[in-house]
Amino acid sequence: MDWITGLMEALGSPGAGLAVALENVFPPVPSEVILPLAGFTAGQGKISLVAAILWTTAGSVVGALLLYGLGAWLGLERLRKVADRIPFVTVSDVDKSDEWFDKHGTKAVFIGRMVPVVRSLISIPAGVSGMPIVKFTLYTAAGSLLWNSALILAGYALGENYELVDRYLGWVSTVVLAALVIAIVWFAVSRVKARRS
């Protein structure tokens, strides 16, 4: 927290954008902490509210594009080869996921930007599936703008109580992580049962 505060004090709104870009790629501190803190800092007059929203949205897009690039570098063919070596995963799983993303990728990117944990991960399958980069950037920017604005404005309105945002949204991250773990366990168990039968 001290490092993020220092970053904003040293660089202003671009510092908040840098923190969000880093959070997208390597999330040691979630956006549920960074964004309300940016709003609180704007409320103190240390940075501009509008600039904080714009810079953090730019940071979200930059971080997402880095992960998109990773997914594009990995590519569908390379992912198929990797899947062939992973226990319980088949090449057809990769193909089904790619087909699903082709149908629902636009909604997934837009909505995913507003879901903790998913907001970072969604960029990789977008790159793997070859979603057009302009479309990816536009939907990432739109979803990020909504999410960032809501959390920054909440921090701005709550003032010194800005940490309440993380306290109330923290359970959302916990639920999403729990759902991901349950899905992985269910997937592994169902594959083991299928192989036995």
mmCIF file of C-alpha atoms in Angstrom:
data_model
loop_
_atom_site.group_PDB
_atom_site.id
_atom_site.type_symbol
_atom_site.label_atom_id
_atom_site.label_comp_id
_atom_site.label_asym_id
_atom_site.label_seq_id
_atom_site.Cartn_x
_atom_site.Cartn_y
_atom_site.Cartn_z
ATOM 1 C CA MET A 1 0.000 0.000 0.000
ATOM 2 C CA ASP A 2 2.833 2.388 0.883
ATOM 3 C CA TRP A 3 4.497 1.647 -2.447
ATOM 4 C CA ILE A 4 1.273 2.349 -4.377
ATOM 5 C CA THR A 5 0.650 5.542 -2.409
ATOM 6 C CA GLY A 6 4.226 6.635 -3.047
ATOM 7 C CA LEU A 7 3.817 5.861 -6.753
ATOM 8 C CA MET A 8 0.737 8.077 -6.968
ATOM 9 C CA GLU A 9 2.383 10.854 -4.971
ATOM 10 C CA ALA A 10 5.500 10.731 -7.163
ATOM 11 C CA LEU A 11 3.864 10.296 -10.580
ATOM 12 C CA GLY A 12 0.291 11.463 -9.972
ATOM 13 C CA SER A 13 -2.440 9.831 -12.039
ATOM 14 C CA PRO A 14 0.061 8.026 -14.326
ATOM 15 C CA GLY A 15 1.336 6.302 -11.168
ATOM 16 C CA ALA A 16 -2.157 4.899 -10.566
ATOM 17 C CA GLY A 17 -2.232 3.760 -14.198
ATOM 18 C CA LEU A 18 1.147 2.034 -13.804
ATOM 19 C CA ALA A 19 -0.036 0.261 -10.630
ATOM 20 C CA VAL A 20 -3.137 -1.025 -12.452
ATOM 21 C CA ALA A 21 -1.091 -2.171 -15.466
ATOM 22 C CA LEU A 22 1.192 -4.146 -13.146
ATOM 23 C CA GLU A 23 -1.812 -5.542 -11.255
ATOM 24 C CA ASN A 24 -3.250 -6.875 -14.518
ATOM 25 C CA VAL A 25 -0.089 -8.812 -15.334
ATOM 26 C CA PHE A 26 1.026 -9.775 -11.833
ATOM 27 C CA PRO A 27 -1.720 -9.124 -9.276
ATOM 28 C CA PRO A 28 -0.004 -8.866 -5.860
ATOM 29 C CA VAL A 29 -2.445 -6.110 -4.899
ATOM 30 C CA PRO A 30 -5.935 -6.300 -6.406
ATOM 31 C CA SER A 31 -7.611 -3.444 -8.233
ATOM 32 C CA GLU A 32 -10.191 -3.432 -5.436
ATOM 33 C CA VAL A 33 -7.441 -1.827 -3.331
ATOM 34 C CA ILE A 34 -5.649 0.334 -5.927
ATOM 35 C CA LEU A 35 -8.690 2.006 -7.488
ATOM 36 C CA PRO A 36 -10.466 3.160 -4.291
ATOM 37 C CA LEU A 37 -7.098 4.456 -3.057
ATOM 38 C CA ALA A 38 -6.800 6.461 -6.294
ATOM 39 C CA GLY A 39 -10.288 7.846 -5.635
ATOM 40 C CA PHE A 40 -9.348 8.765 -2.074
ATOM 41 C CA THR A 41 -6.162 10.455 -3.330
ATOM 42 C CA ALA A 42 -8.251 12.403 -5.866
ATOM 43 C CA GLY A 43 -10.619 13.399 -3.069
ATOM 44 C CA GLN A 44 -7.664 14.926 -1.233
ATOM 45 C CA GLY A 45 -6.871 17.008 -4.299
ATOM 46 C CA LYS A 46 -3.522 15.297 -4.931
ATOM 47 C CA ILE A 47 -4.556 13.982 -8.345
ATOM 48 C CA SER A 48 -7.388 14.747 -10.764
ATOM 49 C CA LEU A 49 -10.448 12.476 -10.561
ATOM 50 C CA VAL A 50 -10.931 12.388 -14.346
ATOM 51 C CA ALA A 51 -7.218 11.819 -14.945
ATOM 52 C CA ALA A 52 -7.225 8.964 -12.409
ATOM 53 C CA ILE A 53 -10.069 7.249 -14.286
ATOM 54 C CA LEU A 54 -8.423 7.754 -17.687
ATOM 55 C CA TRP A 55 -4.926 6.705 -16.592
ATOM 56 C CA THR A 56 -6.123 3.603 -14.744
ATOM 57 C CA THR A 57 -8.207 2.595 -17.759
ATOM 58 C CA ALA A 58 -5.132 3.049 -19.961
ATOM 59 C CA GLY A 59 -3.164 0.955 -17.463
ATOM 60 C CA SER A 60 -5.822 -1.779 -17.608
ATOM 61 C CA VAL A 61 -5.633 -1.849 -21.402
ATOM 62 C CA VAL A 62 -1.810 -1.975 -21.441
ATOM 63 C CA GLY A 63 -1.748 -4.836 -18.914
ATOM 64 C CA ALA A 64 -4.445 -6.707 -20.826
ATOM 65 C CA LEU A 65 -2.584 -6.268 -24.122
ATOM 66 C CA LEU A 66 0.557 -7.795 -22.602
ATOM 67 C CA LEU A 67 -1.421 -10.907 -21.619
ATOM 68 C CA TYR A 68 -3.208 -10.905 -24.983
ATOM 69 C CA GLY A 69 0.246 -10.899 -26.605
ATOM 70 C CA LEU A 70 1.238 -13.876 -24.463
ATOM 71 C CA GLY A 71 -1.871 -15.737 -25.618
ATOM 72 C CA ALA A 72 -1.217 -14.811 -29.264
ATOM 73 C CA TRP A 73 2.394 -15.975 -28.938
ATOM 74 C CA LEU A 74 1.227 -19.252 -27.403
ATOM 75 C CA GLY A 75 -1.305 -19.712 -30.201
ATOM 76 C CA LEU A 76 -3.842 -22.438 -30.775
ATOM 77 C CA GLU A 77 -1.448 -24.978 -32.304
ATOM 78 C CA ARG A 78 1.107 -24.646 -29.504
ATOM 79 C CA LEU A 79 -1.680 -24.853 -26.913
ATOM 80 C CA ARG A 80 -2.913 -28.075 -28.532
ATOM 81 C CA LYS A 81 0.571 -29.576 -28.174
ATOM 82 C CA VAL A 82 0.744 -28.486 -24.537
ATOM 83 C CA ALA A 83 -2.742 -29.878 -23.846
ATOM 84 C CA ASP A 84 -1.674 -33.228 -25.256
ATOM 85 C CA ARG A 85 0.925 -33.487 -22.455
ATOM 86 C CA ILE A 86 -1.286 -32.364 -19.563
ATOM 87 C CA PRO A 87 -3.094 -35.099 -17.609
ATOM 88 C CA PHE A 88 -6.890 -35.132 -18.020
ATOM 89 C CA VAL A 89 -6.777 -32.521 -20.814
ATOM 90 C CA THR A 90 -7.325 -33.377 -24.458
ATOM 91 C CA VAL A 91 -6.846 -31.537 -27.722
ATOM 92 C CA SER A 92 -10.633 -31.551 -28.176
ATOM 93 C CA ASP A 93 -10.937 -29.590 -24.901
ATOM 94 C CA VAL A 94 -8.799 -26.861 -26.432
ATOM 95 C CA ASP A 95 -10.852 -26.900 -29.626
ATOM 96 C CA LYS A 96 -14.143 -26.692 -27.706
ATOM 97 C CA SER A 97 -12.822 -23.790 -25.648
ATOM 98 C CA ASP A 98 -11.716 -22.019 -28.816
ATOM 99 C CA GLU A 99 -15.139 -22.541 -30.410
ATOM 100 C CA TRP A 100 -16.826 -21.193 -27.270
ATOM 101 C CA PHE A 101 -14.577 -18.133 -27.314
ATOM 102 C CA ASP A 102 -15.327 -17.505 -30.985
ATOM 103 C CA LYS A 103 -19.045 -17.343 -30.111
ATOM 104 C CA HIS A 104 -18.918 -15.556 -26.759
ATOM 105 C CA GLY A 105 -15.502 -13.891 -26.677
ATOM 106 C CA THR A 106 -16.736 -10.322 -27.046
ATOM 107 C CA LYS A 107 -19.103 -10.619 -24.072
ATOM 108 C CA ALA A 108 -16.494 -12.569 -22.098
ATOM 109 C CA VAL A 109 -13.864 -9.851 -22.542
ATOM 110 C CA PHE A 110 -16.271 -7.011 -21.706
ATOM 111 C CA ILE A 111 -17.878 -8.649 -18.648
ATOM 112 C CA GLY A 112 -14.640 -10.333 -17.601
ATOM 113 C CA ARG A 113 -13.012 -6.932 -17.086
ATOM 114 C CA MET A 114 -15.428 -6.375 -14.193
ATOM 115 C CA VAL A 115 -14.897 -9.735 -12.464
ATOM 116 C CA PRO A 116 -12.002 -10.117 -10.021
ATOM 117 C CA VAL A 117 -9.413 -12.731 -11.058
ATOM 118 C CA VAL A 118 -11.117 -13.202 -14.450
ATOM 119 C CA ARG A 119 -10.216 -9.626 -15.451
ATOM 120 C CA SER A 120 -6.577 -10.648 -15.870
ATOM 121 C CA LEU A 121 -7.059 -14.200 -17.137
ATOM 122 C CA ILE A 122 -9.572 -13.419 -19.905
ATOM 123 C CA SER A 123 -6.907 -11.709 -22.036
ATOM 124 C CA ILE A 124 -4.935 -14.928 -22.632
ATOM 125 C CA PRO A 125 -7.700 -16.952 -24.372
ATOM 126 C CA ALA A 126 -8.547 -13.831 -26.385
ATOM 127 C CA GLY A 127 -4.996 -13.845 -27.736
ATOM 128 C CA VAL A 128 -4.960 -17.623 -28.252
ATOM 129 C CA SER A 129 -8.218 -17.567 -30.218
ATOM 130 C CA GLY A 130 -7.008 -14.736 -32.440
ATOM 131 C CA MET A 131 -9.700 -12.256 -31.430
ATOM 132 C CA PRO A 132 -9.053 -9.120 -33.531
ATOM 133 C CA ILE A 133 -6.822 -6.840 -31.475
ATOM 134 C CA VAL A 134 -8.888 -3.705 -32.203
ATOM 135 C CA LYS A 135 -12.071 -5.387 -30.984
ATOM 136 C CA PHE A 136 -10.243 -6.774 -27.948
ATOM 137 C CA THR A 137 -8.836 -3.341 -27.097
ATOM 138 C CA LEU A 138 -12.215 -1.586 -27.456
ATOM 139 C CA TYR A 139 -14.118 -4.066 -25.279
ATOM 140 C CA THR A 140 -11.302 -4.183 -22.734
ATOM 141 C CA ALA A 141 -11.285 -0.390 -22.548
ATOM 142 C CA ALA A 142 -15.085 -0.224 -22.200
ATOM 143 C CA GLY A 143 -15.257 -2.846 -19.435
ATOM 144 C CA SER A 144 -12.241 -1.380 -17.645
ATOM 145 C CA LEU A 145 -13.669 2.135 -17.829
ATOM 146 C CA LEU A 146 -16.867 0.999 -16.082
ATOM 147 C CA TRP A 147 -15.044 -1.024 -13.407
ATOM 148 C CA ASN A 148 -12.363 1.583 -12.746
ATOM 149 C CA SER A 149 -14.848 4.462 -12.648
ATOM 150 C CA ALA A 150 -17.097 2.658 -10.156
ATOM 151 C CA LEU A 151 -14.255 1.824 -7.756
ATOM 152 C CA ILE A 152 -12.495 5.184 -8.059
ATOM 153 C CA LEU A 153 -15.754 7.061 -7.488
ATOM 154 C CA ALA A 154 -16.504 4.825 -4.494
ATOM 155 C CA GLY A 155 -13.091 5.650 -3.013
ATOM 156 C CA TYR A 156 -13.660 9.330 -3.751
ATOM 157 C CA ALA A 157 -17.067 9.287 -2.035
ATOM 158 C CA LEU A 158 -15.954 7.228 0.975
ATOM 159 C CA GLY A 159 -12.878 9.343 1.696
ATOM 160 C CA GLU A 160 -10.815 7.889 4.514
ATOM 161 C CA ASN A 161 -13.146 4.870 4.591
ATOM 162 C CA TYR A 162 -12.105 3.883 1.046
ATOM 163 C CA GLU A 163 -10.896 0.509 2.369
ATOM 164 C CA LEU A 164 -14.568 -0.503 2.776
ATOM 165 C CA VAL A 165 -14.663 -1.105 -0.991
ATOM 166 C CA ASP A 166 -12.085 -3.887 -0.711
ATOM 167 C CA ARG A 167 -13.783 -5.287 2.376
ATOM 168 C CA TYR A 168 -17.119 -5.650 0.566
ATOM 169 C CA LEU A 169 -15.684 -6.721 -2.793
ATOM 170 C CA GLY A 170 -13.157 -9.095 -1.231
ATOM 171 C CA TRP A 171 -15.838 -11.774 -0.905
ATOM 172 C CA VAL A 172 -16.438 -11.579 -4.679
ATOM 173 C CA SER A 173 -12.786 -12.507 -5.304
ATOM 174 C CA THR A 174 -13.109 -15.353 -2.808
ATOM 175 C CA VAL A 175 -16.254 -16.675 -4.511
ATOM 176 C CA VAL A 176 -14.658 -16.479 -7.972
ATOM 177 C CA LEU A 177 -11.508 -18.275 -6.787
ATOM 178 C CA ALA A 178 -13.588 -20.935 -5.030
ATOM 179 C CA ALA A 179 -15.670 -21.434 -8.190
ATOM 180 C CA LEU A 180 -12.502 -21.847 -10.272
ATOM 181 C CA VAL A 181 -11.070 -24.400 -7.823
ATOM 182 C CA ILE A 182 -14.361 -26.336 -7.748
ATOM 183 C CA ALA A 183 -14.518 -26.317 -11.561
ATOM 184 C CA ILE A 184 -10.955 -27.655 -11.834
ATOM 185 C CA VAL A 185 -11.590 -30.379 -9.245
ATOM 186 C CA TRP A 186 -14.882 -31.347 -10.925
ATOM 187 C CA PHE A 187 -13.135 -31.480 -14.302
ATOM 188 C CA ALA A 188 -10.337 -33.714 -12.962
ATOM 189 C CA VAL A 189 -12.732 -36.047 -11.109
ATOM 190 C CA SER A 190 -15.026 -36.408 -14.134
ATOM 191 C CA ARG A 191 -12.019 -37.255 -16.336
ATOM 192 C CA VAL A 192 -10.773 -39.885 -13.880
ATOM 193 C CA LYS A 193 -14.243 -41.477 -13.783
ATOM 194 C CA ALA A 194 -14.455 -41.428 -17.582
ATOM 195 C CA ARG A 195 -11.087 -43.174 -17.916
ATOM 196 C CA ARG A 196 -12.035 -45.852 -15.386
ATOM 197 C CA SER A 197 -15.259 -46.628 -17.185
#
